[in-house]
PDB file of N, CA, C and O in Angstrom:
ATOM      1  N   MET A 126    -103.317  -0.234  -3.863  1.00 51.00           N
ATOM      2  CA  MET A 126    -102.811  -1.494  -3.700  1.00 51.00           C
ATOM      3  C   MET A 126    -104.236  -2.394  -3.917  1.00 51.00           C
ATOM      4  O   MET A 126    -105.269  -1.919  -3.662  1.00 51.00           O
ATOM      5  N   HIS A 127    -103.900  -3.674  -4.168  1.00 50.00           N
ATOM      6  CA  HIS A 127    -105.007  -4.538  -4.226  1.00 50.00           C
ATOM      7  C   HIS A 127    -105.177  -5.305  -3.089  1.00 50.00           C
ATOM      8  O   HIS A 127    -104.260  -5.638  -2.292  1.00 50.00           O
ATOM      9  N   THR A 128    -106.316  -5.541  -2.560  1.00 51.00           N
ATOM     10  CA  THR A 128    -106.590  -6.277  -1.387  1.00 51.00           C
ATOM     11  C   THR A 128    -107.818  -7.364  -1.487  1.00 51.00           C
ATOM     12  O   THR A 128    -108.504  -7.309  -2.438  1.00 51.00           O
ATOM     13  N   LEU A 129    -107.759  -8.461  -0.918  1.00 49.00           N
ATOM     14  CA  LEU A 129    -108.675  -9.508  -0.827  1.00 49.00           C
ATOM     15  C   LEU A 129    -109.407  -9.204   0.463  1.00 49.00           C
ATOM     16  O   LEU A 129    -108.677  -9.223   1.468  1.00 49.00           O
ATOM     17  N   ASN A 130    -110.718  -9.339   0.392  1.00 45.00           N
ATOM     18  CA  ASN A 130    -111.330  -9.358   1.770  1.00 45.00           C
ATOM     19  C   ASN A 130    -111.806 -10.678   2.116  1.00 45.00           C
ATOM     20  O   ASN A 130    -112.201 -11.372   1.217  1.00 45.00           O
ATOM     21  N   GLU A 131    -112.142 -11.010   3.281  1.00 43.00           N
ATOM     22  CA  GLU A 131    -112.468 -12.075   3.965  1.00 43.00           C
ATOM     23  C   GLU A 131    -113.779 -12.617   3.372  1.00 43.00           C
ATOM     24  O   GLU A 131    -113.857 -13.818   3.027  1.00 43.00           O
ATOM     25  N   SER A 132    -114.779 -11.709   3.177  1.00 43.00           N
ATOM     26  CA  SER A 132    -116.037 -12.162   2.823  1.00 43.00           C
ATOM     27  C   SER A 132    -116.081 -12.729   1.283  1.00 43.00           C
ATOM     28  O   SER A 132    -116.860 -13.803   1.002  1.00 43.00           O
ATOM     29  N   SER A 133    -115.229 -12.181   0.328  1.00 47.00           N
ATOM     30  CA  SER A 133    -115.233 -12.700  -0.892  1.00 47.00           C
ATOM     31  C   SER A 133    -114.340 -13.854  -1.261  1.00 47.00           C
ATOM     32  O   SER A 133    -114.554 -14.688  -2.259  1.00 47.00           O
ATOM     33  N   SER A 134    -113.324 -13.992  -0.514  1.00 49.00           N
ATOM     34  CA  SER A 134    -112.430 -15.101  -0.818  1.00 49.00           C
ATOM     35  C   SER A 134    -112.012 -16.087   0.333  1.00 49.00           C
ATOM     36  O   SER A 134    -111.479 -17.108   0.065  1.00 49.00           O
ATOM     37  N   GLY A 135    -112.454 -15.747   1.393  1.00 41.00           N
ATOM     38  CA  GLY A 135    -112.117 -16.696   2.601  1.00 41.00           C
ATOM     39  C   GLY A 135    -110.850 -16.497   3.216  1.00 41.00           C
ATOM     40  O   GLY A 135    -110.547 -17.143   4.144  1.00 41.00           O
ATOM     41  N   PHE A 136    -109.952 -15.577   2.677  1.00 53.00           N
ATOM     42  CA  PHE A 136    -108.743 -15.221   3.274  1.00 53.00           C
ATOM     43  C   PHE A 136    -108.720 -14.021   3.955  1.00 53.00           C
ATOM     44  O   PHE A 136    -109.632 -13.195   3.847  1.00 53.00           O
ATOM     45  N   GLU A 137    -107.775 -13.900   5.007  1.00 59.00           N
ATOM     46  CA  GLU A 137    -107.608 -12.543   5.642  1.00 59.00           C
ATOM     47  C   GLU A 137    -107.278 -11.477   4.627  1.00 59.00           C
ATOM     48  O   GLU A 137    -106.859 -11.723   3.571  1.00 59.00           O
ATOM     49  N   SER A 138    -107.464 -10.270   5.032  1.00 70.00           N
ATOM     50  CA  SER A 138    -107.288  -9.152   4.061  1.00 70.00           C
ATOM     51  C   SER A 138    -105.663  -8.952   4.015  1.00 70.00           C
ATOM     52  O   SER A 138    -104.954  -9.226   4.878  1.00 70.00           O
ATOM     53  N   GLN A 139    -105.319  -9.109   2.707  1.00 80.00           N
ATOM     54  CA  GLN A 139    -103.869  -9.042   2.341  1.00 80.00           C
ATOM     55  C   GLN A 139    -103.735  -8.067   1.248  1.00 80.00           C
ATOM     56  O   GLN A 139    -104.538  -8.017   0.387  1.00 80.00           O
ATOM     57  N   GLN A 140    -102.482  -7.323   1.388  1.00 93.00           N
ATOM     58  CA  GLN A 140    -102.189  -6.670   0.278  1.00 93.00           C
ATOM     59  C   GLN A 140    -101.167  -7.126  -0.678  1.00 93.00           C
ATOM     60  O   GLN A 140    -100.214  -7.947  -0.374  1.00 93.00           O
ATOM     61  N   PHE A 141    -101.215  -6.700  -1.967  1.00 95.00           N
ATOM     62  CA  PHE A 141    -100.302  -7.451  -2.999  1.00 95.00           C
ATOM     63  C   PHE A 141     -99.633  -6.156  -3.659  1.00 95.00           C
ATOM     64  O   PHE A 141    -100.287  -5.288  -4.043  1.00 95.00           O
ATOM     65  N   LEU A 142     -98.448  -6.254  -3.845  1.00 97.00           N
ATOM     66  CA  LEU A 142     -97.572  -5.223  -4.155  1.00 97.00           C
ATOM     67  C   LEU A 142     -97.172  -5.318  -5.706  1.00 97.00           C
ATOM     68  O   LEU A 142     -96.598  -6.573  -6.053  1.00 97.00           O
ATOM     69  N   SER A 143     -97.126  -4.427  -6.481  1.00 97.00           N
ATOM     70  CA  SER A 143     -96.730  -4.455  -7.926  1.00 97.00           C
ATOM     71  C   SER A 143     -95.111  -4.226  -7.808  1.00 97.00           C
ATOM     72  O   SER A 143     -94.488  -4.034  -6.768  1.00 97.00           O
ATOM     73  N   ILE A 144     -94.430  -4.659  -8.872  1.00 97.00           N
ATOM     74  CA  ILE A 144     -92.877  -4.487  -8.947  1.00 97.00           C
ATOM     75  C   ILE A 144     -92.401  -3.121  -8.730  1.00 97.00           C
ATOM     76  O   ILE A 144     -91.533  -2.971  -8.011  1.00 97.00           O
ATOM     77  N   GLU A 145     -93.332  -2.239  -9.302  1.00 97.00           N
ATOM     78  CA  GLU A 145     -92.884  -0.778  -8.816  1.00 97.00           C
ATOM     79  C   GLU A 145     -92.868  -0.494  -7.235  1.00 97.00           C
ATOM     80  O   GLU A 145     -91.881   0.039  -6.962  1.00 97.00           O
ATOM     81  N   LYS A 146     -93.925  -1.009  -6.630  1.00 97.00           N
ATOM     82  CA  LYS A 146     -93.944  -0.723  -5.267  1.00 97.00           C
ATOM     83  C   LYS A 146     -92.824  -1.482  -4.514  1.00 97.00           C
ATOM     84  O   LYS A 146     -92.412  -1.098  -3.472  1.00 97.00           O
ATOM     85  N   VAL A 147     -92.643  -2.812  -4.777  1.00 97.00           N
ATOM     86  CA  VAL A 147     -91.469  -3.533  -4.295  1.00 97.00           C
ATOM     87  C   VAL A 147     -90.214  -2.850  -4.426  1.00 97.00           C
ATOM     88  O   VAL A 147     -89.421  -2.760  -3.534  1.00 97.00           O
ATOM     89  N   ALA A 148     -89.920  -2.475  -5.730  1.00 97.00           N
ATOM     90  CA  ALA A 148     -88.627  -1.836  -5.898  1.00 97.00           C
ATOM     91  C   ALA A 148     -88.538  -0.598  -5.005  1.00 97.00           C
ATOM     92  O   ALA A 148     -87.488  -0.197  -4.698  1.00 97.00           O
ATOM     93  N   HIS A 149     -89.726   0.271  -4.996  1.00 97.00           N
ATOM     94  CA  HIS A 149     -89.713   1.400  -4.155  1.00 97.00           C
ATOM     95  C   HIS A 149     -89.474   1.137  -2.691  1.00 97.00           C
ATOM     96  O   HIS A 149     -88.506   1.748  -2.095  1.00 97.00           O
ATOM     97  N   ARG A 150     -90.019   0.016  -2.039  1.00 96.00           N
ATOM     98  CA  ARG A 150     -89.938  -0.522  -0.833  1.00 96.00           C
ATOM     99  C   ARG A 150     -88.439  -0.752  -0.438  1.00 96.00           C
ATOM    100  O   ARG A 150     -87.987  -0.317   0.689  1.00 96.00           O
ATOM    101  N   TYR A 151     -87.867  -1.308  -1.261  1.00 96.00           N
ATOM    102  CA  TYR A 151     -86.411  -1.644  -1.112  1.00 96.00           C
ATOM    103  C   TYR A 151     -85.261  -0.850  -1.772  1.00 96.00           C
ATOM    104  O   TYR A 151     -84.141  -1.023  -1.736  1.00 96.00           O
ATOM    105  N   ASP A 152     -85.742   0.337  -2.365  1.00 96.00           N
ATOM    106  CA  ASP A 152     -84.996   1.471  -2.923  1.00 96.00           C
ATOM    107  C   ASP A 152     -84.049   0.886  -3.945  1.00 96.00           C
ATOM    108  O   ASP A 152     -82.758   1.093  -3.867  1.00 96.00           O
ATOM    109  N   CYS A 153     -84.526   0.188  -4.886  1.00 96.00           N
ATOM    110  CA  CYS A 153     -83.704  -0.532  -6.056  1.00 96.00           C
ATOM    111  C   CYS A 153     -84.533  -0.331  -7.281  1.00 96.00           C
ATOM    112  O   CYS A 153     -85.665  -0.053  -7.347  1.00 96.00           O
ATOM    113  N   SER A 154     -84.092  -0.799  -8.410  1.00 97.00           N
ATOM    114  CA  SER A 154     -84.662  -0.775  -9.542  1.00 97.00           C
ATOM    115  C   SER A 154     -85.536  -2.119  -9.795  1.00 97.00           C
ATOM    116  O   SER A 154     -85.280  -3.107  -9.111  1.00 97.00           O
ATOM    117  N   GLN A 155     -86.572  -1.924 -10.762  1.00 97.00           N
ATOM    118  CA  GLN A 155     -87.330  -3.022 -10.960  1.00 97.00           C
ATOM    119  C   GLN A 155     -86.545  -4.210 -11.459  1.00 97.00           C
ATOM    120  O   GLN A 155     -86.679  -5.639 -11.194  1.00 97.00           O
ATOM    121  N   ARG A 156     -85.347  -4.023 -12.333  1.00 97.00           N
ATOM    122  CA  ARG A 156     -84.653  -5.077 -13.047  1.00 97.00           C
ATOM    123  C   ARG A 156     -83.807  -5.729 -11.913  1.00 97.00           C
ATOM    124  O   ARG A 156     -83.780  -6.818 -12.022  1.00 97.00           O
ATOM    125  N   HIS A 157     -83.541  -5.050 -10.699  1.00 97.00           N
ATOM    126  CA  HIS A 157     -82.872  -5.713  -9.735  1.00 97.00           C
ATOM    127  C   HIS A 157     -83.689  -6.734  -9.025  1.00 97.00           C
ATOM    128  O   HIS A 157     -83.195  -7.836  -8.676  1.00 97.00           O
ATOM    129  N   ILE A 158     -84.899  -6.314  -8.718  1.00 97.00           N
ATOM    130  CA  ILE A 158     -85.808  -7.219  -8.127  1.00 97.00           C
ATOM    131  C   ILE A 158     -86.025  -8.482  -9.090  1.00 97.00           C
ATOM    132  O   ILE A 158     -85.939  -9.569  -8.446  1.00 97.00           O
ATOM    133  N   ARG A 159     -86.225  -8.318 -10.297  1.00 96.00           N
ATOM    134  CA  ARG A 159     -86.193  -9.504 -11.294  1.00 96.00           C
ATOM    135  C   ARG A 159     -84.993 -10.366 -11.179  1.00 96.00           C
ATOM    136  O   ARG A 159     -85.146 -11.645 -11.063  1.00 96.00           O
ATOM    137  N   ARG A 160     -83.845  -9.795 -11.157  1.00 96.00           N
ATOM    138  CA  ARG A 160     -82.642 -10.462 -11.008  1.00 96.00           C
ATOM    139  C   ARG A 160     -82.622 -11.283  -9.751  1.00 96.00           C
ATOM    140  O   ARG A 160     -82.006 -12.300  -9.608  1.00 96.00           O
ATOM    141  N   MET A 161     -82.861 -10.678  -8.615  1.00 95.00           N
ATOM    142  CA  MET A 161     -82.886 -11.310  -7.326  1.00 95.00           C
ATOM    143  C   MET A 161     -83.947 -12.501  -7.312  1.00 95.00           C
ATOM    144  O   MET A 161     -83.690 -13.620  -6.891  1.00 95.00           O
ATOM    145  N   VAL A 162     -85.081 -12.322  -7.902  1.00 95.00           N
ATOM    146  CA  VAL A 162     -85.935 -13.375  -8.012  1.00 95.00           C
ATOM    147  C   VAL A 162     -85.303 -14.417  -8.747  1.00 95.00           C
ATOM    148  O   VAL A 162     -85.538 -15.739  -8.372  1.00 95.00           O
ATOM    149  N   ASP A 163     -84.774 -14.309 -10.027  1.00 95.00           N
ATOM    150  CA  ASP A 163     -84.155 -15.254 -10.794  1.00 95.00           C
ATOM    151  C   ASP A 163     -83.093 -15.949 -10.167  1.00 95.00           C
ATOM    152  O   ASP A 163     -82.738 -17.214 -10.408  1.00 95.00           O
ATOM    153  N   ALA A 164     -82.313 -15.314  -9.223  1.00 93.00           N
ATOM    154  CA  ALA A 164     -81.199 -15.830  -8.471  1.00 93.00           C
ATOM    155  C   ALA A 164     -81.627 -16.724  -7.227  1.00 93.00           C
ATOM    156  O   ALA A 164     -80.743 -17.307  -6.523  1.00 93.00           O
ATOM    157  N   GLY A 165     -82.840 -16.696  -6.879  1.00 93.00           N
ATOM    158  CA  GLY A 165     -83.392 -17.405  -5.817  1.00 93.00           C
ATOM    159  C   GLY A 165     -83.053 -16.636  -4.375  1.00 93.00           C
ATOM    160  O   GLY A 165     -83.181 -17.036  -3.355  1.00 93.00           O
ATOM    161  N   ARG A 166     -82.750 -15.293  -4.504  1.00 95.00           N
ATOM    162  CA  ARG A 166     -82.383 -14.412  -3.341  1.00 95.00           C
ATOM    163  C   ARG A 166     -83.614 -13.609  -2.978  1.00 95.00           C
ATOM    164  O   ARG A 166     -83.497 -12.559  -2.116  1.00 95.00           O
ATOM    165  N   PHE A 167     -84.724 -13.622  -3.658  1.00 96.00           N
ATOM    166  CA  PHE A 167     -85.921 -12.698  -3.352  1.00 96.00           C
ATOM    167  C   PHE A 167     -87.250 -13.647  -3.528  1.00 96.00           C
ATOM    168  O   PHE A 167     -87.166 -14.576  -4.337  1.00 96.00           O
ATOM    169  N   PRO A 168     -88.181 -13.294  -2.671  1.00 96.00           N
ATOM    170  CA  PRO A 168     -89.572 -14.179  -2.840  1.00 96.00           C
ATOM    171  C   PRO A 168     -90.033 -14.209  -4.169  1.00 96.00           C
ATOM    172  O   PRO A 168     -89.899 -12.962  -4.886  1.00 96.00           O
ATOM    173  N   THR A 169     -90.596 -15.204  -4.587  1.00 94.00           N
ATOM    174  CA  THR A 169     -91.208 -15.174  -5.820  1.00 94.00           C
ATOM    175  C   THR A 169     -92.600 -14.515  -5.791  1.00 94.00           C
ATOM    176  O   THR A 169     -93.199 -14.671  -4.964  1.00 94.00           O
ATOM    177  N   PRO A 170     -92.970 -13.790  -6.925  1.00 96.00           N
ATOM    178  CA  PRO A 170     -94.252 -13.186  -6.931  1.00 96.00           C
ATOM    179  C   PRO A 170     -95.495 -14.305  -7.084  1.00 96.00           C
ATOM    180  O   PRO A 170     -95.133 -15.304  -7.583  1.00 96.00           O
ATOM    181  N   GLN A 171     -96.678 -13.817  -6.751  1.00 95.00           N
ATOM    182  CA  GLN A 171     -97.758 -14.781  -7.180  1.00 95.00           C
ATOM    183  C   GLN A 171     -98.447 -14.188  -8.339  1.00 95.00           C
ATOM    184  O   GLN A 171     -98.559 -12.990  -8.595  1.00 95.00           O
ATOM    185  N   ARG A 172     -99.003 -15.142  -9.097  1.00 95.00           N
ATOM    186  CA  ARG A 172     -99.604 -14.674 -10.244  1.00 95.00           C
ATOM    187  C   ARG A 172    -101.263 -14.563 -10.072  1.00 95.00           C
ATOM    188  O   ARG A 172    -101.864 -15.364  -9.374  1.00 95.00           O
ATOM    189  N   LEU A 173    -101.702 -13.312 -10.246  1.00 92.00           N
ATOM    190  CA  LEU A 173    -103.004 -13.023 -10.073  1.00 92.00           C
ATOM    191  C   LEU A 173    -103.601 -12.580 -11.435  1.00 92.00           C
ATOM    192  O   LEU A 173    -103.360 -11.464 -11.910  1.00 92.00           O
ATOM    193  N   GLY A 174    -104.106 -13.605 -12.205  1.00 94.00           N
ATOM    194  CA  GLY A 174    -104.461 -13.398 -13.489  1.00 94.00           C
ATOM    195  C   GLY A 174    -103.233 -13.258 -14.282  1.00 94.00           C
ATOM    196  O   GLY A 174    -102.387 -13.999 -14.389  1.00 94.00           O
ATOM    197  N   ARG A 175    -103.189 -12.215 -15.040  1.00 95.00           N
ATOM    198  CA  ARG A 175    -101.910 -11.816 -15.804  1.00 95.00           C
ATOM    199  C   ARG A 175    -100.760 -11.061 -15.082  1.00 95.00           C
ATOM    200  O   ARG A 175     -99.788 -10.859 -15.515  1.00 95.00           O
ATOM    201  N   LEU A 176    -101.158 -10.682 -13.840  1.00 95.00           N
ATOM    202  CA  LEU A 176    -100.366  -9.730 -13.122  1.00 95.00           C
ATOM    203  C   LEU A 176     -99.491 -10.639 -12.029  1.00 95.00           C
ATOM    204  O   LEU A 176     -99.784 -11.745 -11.626  1.00 95.00           O
ATOM    205  N   LEU A 177     -98.388 -10.045 -11.841  1.00 95.00           N
ATOM    206  CA  LEU A 177     -97.332 -10.663 -10.840  1.00 95.00           C
ATOM    207  C   LEU A 177     -97.344  -9.715  -9.643  1.00 95.00           C
ATOM    208  O   LEU A 177     -97.136  -8.485  -9.759  1.00 95.00           O
ATOM    209  N   ARG A 178     -97.578 -10.197  -8.515  1.00 97.00           N
ATOM    210  CA  ARG A 178     -97.781  -9.430  -7.313  1.00 97.00           C
ATOM    211  C   ARG A 178     -97.081 -10.149  -6.150  1.00 97.00           C
ATOM    212  O   ARG A 178     -96.980 -11.269  -6.086  1.00 97.00           O
ATOM    213  N   TRP A 179     -96.453  -9.370  -5.219  1.00 97.00           N
ATOM    214  CA  TRP A 179     -95.826  -9.898  -4.040  1.00 97.00           C
ATOM    215  C   TRP A 179     -96.798  -9.625  -2.932  1.00 97.00           C
ATOM    216  O   TRP A 179     -97.436  -8.697  -2.708  1.00 97.00           O
ATOM    217  N   SER A 180     -96.901 -10.633  -2.045  1.00 96.00           N
ATOM    218  CA  SER A 180     -97.619 -10.511  -0.921  1.00 96.00           C
ATOM    219  C   SER A 180     -96.851  -9.662   0.211  1.00 96.00           C
ATOM    220  O   SER A 180     -95.713 -10.031   0.458  1.00 96.00           O
ATOM    221  N   SER A 181     -97.492  -8.577   0.653  1.00 95.00           N
ATOM    222  CA  SER A 181     -96.829  -7.752   1.757  1.00 95.00           C
ATOM    223  C   SER A 181     -96.553  -8.793   2.979  1.00 95.00           C
ATOM    224  O   SER A 181     -95.450  -8.495   3.528  1.00 95.00           O
ATOM    225  N   ASP A 182     -97.295  -9.662   3.360  1.00 95.00           N
ATOM    226  CA  ASP A 182     -97.042 -10.516   4.342  1.00 95.00           C
ATOM    227  C   ASP A 182     -95.952 -11.413   4.176  1.00 95.00           C
ATOM    228  O   ASP A 182     -95.120 -11.575   5.029  1.00 95.00           O
ATOM    229  N   GLN A 183     -95.750 -11.795   2.934  1.00 94.00           N
ATOM    230  CA  GLN A 183     -94.622 -12.752   2.675  1.00 94.00           C
ATOM    231  C   GLN A 183     -93.441 -11.887   2.675  1.00 94.00           C
ATOM    232  O   GLN A 183     -92.309 -12.430   3.093  1.00 94.00           O
ATOM    233  N   LEU A 184     -93.280 -10.781   2.199  1.00 96.00           N
ATOM    234  CA  LEU A 184     -92.133  -9.898   2.211  1.00 96.00           C
ATOM    235  C   LEU A 184     -91.728  -9.421   3.777  1.00 96.00           C
ATOM    236  O   LEU A 184     -90.701  -9.538   4.027  1.00 96.00           O
ATOM    237  N   ALA A 185     -92.890  -9.275   4.479  1.00 95.00           N
ATOM    238  CA  ALA A 185     -92.697  -8.940   5.949  1.00 95.00           C
ATOM    239  C   ALA A 185     -91.913 -10.092   6.676  1.00 95.00           C
ATOM    240  O   ALA A 185     -90.972  -9.925   7.465  1.00 95.00           O
ATOM    241  N   THR A 186     -92.476 -11.124   6.439  1.00 94.00           N
ATOM    242  CA  THR A 186     -91.818 -12.459   7.098  1.00 94.00           C
ATOM    243  C   THR A 186     -90.480 -12.700   6.619  1.00 94.00           C
ATOM    244  O   THR A 186     -89.613 -13.059   7.266  1.00 94.00           O
ATOM    245  N   TRP A 187     -90.297 -12.492   5.383  1.00 93.00           N
ATOM    246  CA  TRP A 187     -88.775 -12.718   4.639  1.00 93.00           C
ATOM    247  C   TRP A 187     -87.870 -11.745   5.344  1.00 93.00           C
ATOM    248  O   TRP A 187     -86.616 -12.009   5.722  1.00 93.00           O
ATOM    249  N   GLU A 188     -88.365 -10.503   5.539  1.00 94.00           N
ATOM    250  CA  GLU A 188     -87.620  -9.417   6.152  1.00 94.00           C
ATOM    251  C   GLU A 188     -87.222  -9.723   7.719  1.00 94.00           C
ATOM    252  O   GLU A 188     -86.172  -9.674   8.048  1.00 94.00           O
ATOM    253  N   GLN A 189     -88.139 -10.291   8.437  1.00 94.00           N
ATOM    254  CA  GLN A 189     -88.099 -10.574   9.750  1.00 94.00           C
ATOM    255  C   GLN A 189     -86.991 -11.694   9.838  1.00 94.00           C
ATOM    256  O   GLN A 189     -86.367 -11.821  11.014  1.00 94.00           O
ATOM    257  N   ALA A 190     -86.907 -12.653   8.886  1.00 93.00           N
ATOM    258  CA  ALA A 190     -85.909 -13.892   8.974  1.00 93.00           C
ATOM    259  C   ALA A 190     -84.821 -13.292   8.545  1.00 93.00           C
ATOM    260  O   ALA A 190     -83.793 -14.217   8.721  1.00 93.00           O
ATOM    261  N   GLY A 191     -84.467 -12.185   8.241  1.00 94.00           N
ATOM    262  CA  GLY A 191     -83.073 -11.700   8.102  1.00 94.00           C
ATOM    263  C   GLY A 191     -82.747 -11.559   6.494  1.00 94.00           C
ATOM    264  O   GLY A 191     -81.613 -11.913   6.183  1.00 94.00           O
ATOM    265  N   PHE A 192     -83.769 -11.603   5.607  1.00 92.00           N
ATOM    266  CA  PHE A 192     -83.552 -11.652   4.167  1.00 92.00           C
ATOM    267  C   PHE A 192     -82.794 -13.053   3.752  1.00 92.00           C
ATOM    268  O   PHE A 192     -81.781 -12.880   2.858  1.00 92.00           O
ATOM    269  N   PRO A 193     -83.045 -14.081   4.118  1.00 92.00           N
ATOM    270  CA  PRO A 193     -82.369 -15.300   3.594  1.00 92.00           C
ATOM    271  C   PRO A 193     -82.641 -15.722   2.177  1.00 92.00           C
ATOM    272  O   PRO A 193     -83.760 -15.288   1.722  1.00 92.00           O
ATOM    273  N   PRO A 194     -81.741 -16.457   1.609  1.00 90.00           N
ATOM    274  CA  PRO A 194     -82.038 -16.892   0.255  1.00 90.00           C
ATOM    275  C   PRO A 194     -83.248 -17.722   0.370  1.00 90.00           C
ATOM    276  O   PRO A 194     -83.720 -18.387   1.231  1.00 90.00           O
ATOM    277  N   VAL A 195     -84.148 -17.542  -0.854  1.00 87.00           N
ATOM    278  CA  VAL A 195     -85.340 -18.284  -0.936  1.00 87.00           C
ATOM    279  C   VAL A 195     -85.259 -19.642  -1.238  1.00 87.00           C
ATOM    280  O   VAL A 195     -85.888 -20.512  -0.958  1.00 87.00           O
ATOM    281  N   ARG A 196     -84.370 -19.726  -2.269  1.00 80.00           N
ATOM    282  CA  ARG A 196     -84.064 -21.246  -2.725  1.00 80.00           C
ATOM    283  C   ARG A 196     -82.624 -21.311  -3.056  1.00 80.00           C
ATOM    284  O   ARG A 196     -81.868 -20.229  -3.345  1.00 80.00           O
ATOM    285  N   ARG A 197     -82.084 -22.395  -3.061  1.00 67.00           N
ATOM    286  CA  ARG A 197     -80.796 -22.689  -3.342  1.00 67.00           C
ATOM    287  C   ARG A 197     -80.470 -22.913  -4.870  1.00 67.00           C
ATOM    288  O   ARG A 197     -81.239 -23.785  -5.384  1.00 67.00           O
ATOM    289  N   VAL A 198     -79.627 -21.949  -5.420  1.00 60.00           N
ATOM    290  CA  VAL A 198     -79.467 -22.261  -6.966  1.00 60.00           C
ATOM    291  C   VAL A 198     -78.050 -22.862  -7.000  1.00 60.00           C
ATOM    292  O   VAL A 198     -77.154 -22.602  -6.403  1.00 60.00           O
ATOM    293  N   THR A 199     -78.098 -23.980  -7.863  1.00 63.00           N
ATOM    294  CA  THR A 199     -76.957 -24.767  -8.205  1.00 63.00           C
ATOM    295  C   THR A 199     -76.536 -24.432  -9.673  1.00 63.00           C
ATOM    296  O   THR A 199     -77.279 -24.359 -10.478  1.00 63.00           O
ATOM    297  N   THR A 200     -75.313 -24.379  -9.838  1.00 63.00           N
ATOM    298  CA  THR A 200     -74.695 -24.092 -11.199  1.00 63.00           C
ATOM    299  C   THR A 200     -73.910 -25.457 -11.517  1.00 63.00           C
ATOM    300  O   THR A 200     -73.406 -26.139 -10.553  1.00 63.00           O
ATOM    301  N   THR A 201     -73.980 -25.769 -12.794  1.00 65.00           N
ATOM    302  CA  THR A 201     -73.335 -26.964 -13.297  1.00 65.00           C
ATOM    303  C   THR A 201     -72.124 -26.428 -14.235  1.00 65.00           C
ATOM    304  O   THR A 201     -72.169 -25.512 -14.833  1.00 65.00           O
ATOM    305  N   SER A 202     -71.057 -27.127 -14.002  1.00 61.00           N
ATOM    306  CA  SER A 202     -69.795 -26.696 -14.637  1.00 61.00           C
ATOM    307  C   SER A 202     -69.704 -27.532 -16.013  1.00 61.00           C
ATOM    308  O   SER A 202     -70.274 -28.703 -15.916  1.00 61.00           O
ATOM    309  N   VAL A 203     -69.448 -26.975 -17.067  1.00 63.00           N
ATOM    310  CA  VAL A 203     -69.155 -27.709 -18.306  1.00 63.00           C
ATOM    311  C   VAL A 203     -67.834 -28.229 -18.448  1.00 63.00           C
ATOM    312  O   VAL A 203     -66.773 -27.608 -18.339  1.00 63.00           O
ATOM    313  N   LYS A 204     -67.620 -29.418 -18.749  1.00 62.00           N
ATOM    314  CA  LYS A 204     -66.493 -30.295 -18.804  1.00 62.00           C
ATOM    315  C   LYS A 204     -66.177 -30.402 -20.317  1.00 62.00           C
ATOM    316  O   LYS A 204     -67.014 -30.654 -21.080  1.00 62.00           O
ATOM    317  N   GLU A 205     -64.900 -30.150 -20.614  1.00 59.00           N
ATOM    318  CA  GLU A 205     -64.389 -30.160 -21.923  1.00 59.00           C
ATOM    319  C   GLU A 205     -63.710 -31.507 -22.258  1.00 59.00           C
ATOM    320  O   GLU A 205     -63.243 -32.295 -21.545  1.00 59.00           O
TER     321      GLU A 205
END
């Protein structure tokens, strides 16, 4: 796992999880995680350079809140 330490970044020590570790944590596929993010039902990852990572603190907060939707997704209907 990747960590940032306080002396080099000014932030508290925080763990960042890859999609593989997030999928394992929630016992689902990586594709399912991507679909949930796209649907607004899962926290969005942070970009660290070219990598996408989830903050373990953000996931823990989301879990403690009862897994609420992260954003509201609206659909538009097509009128003929």
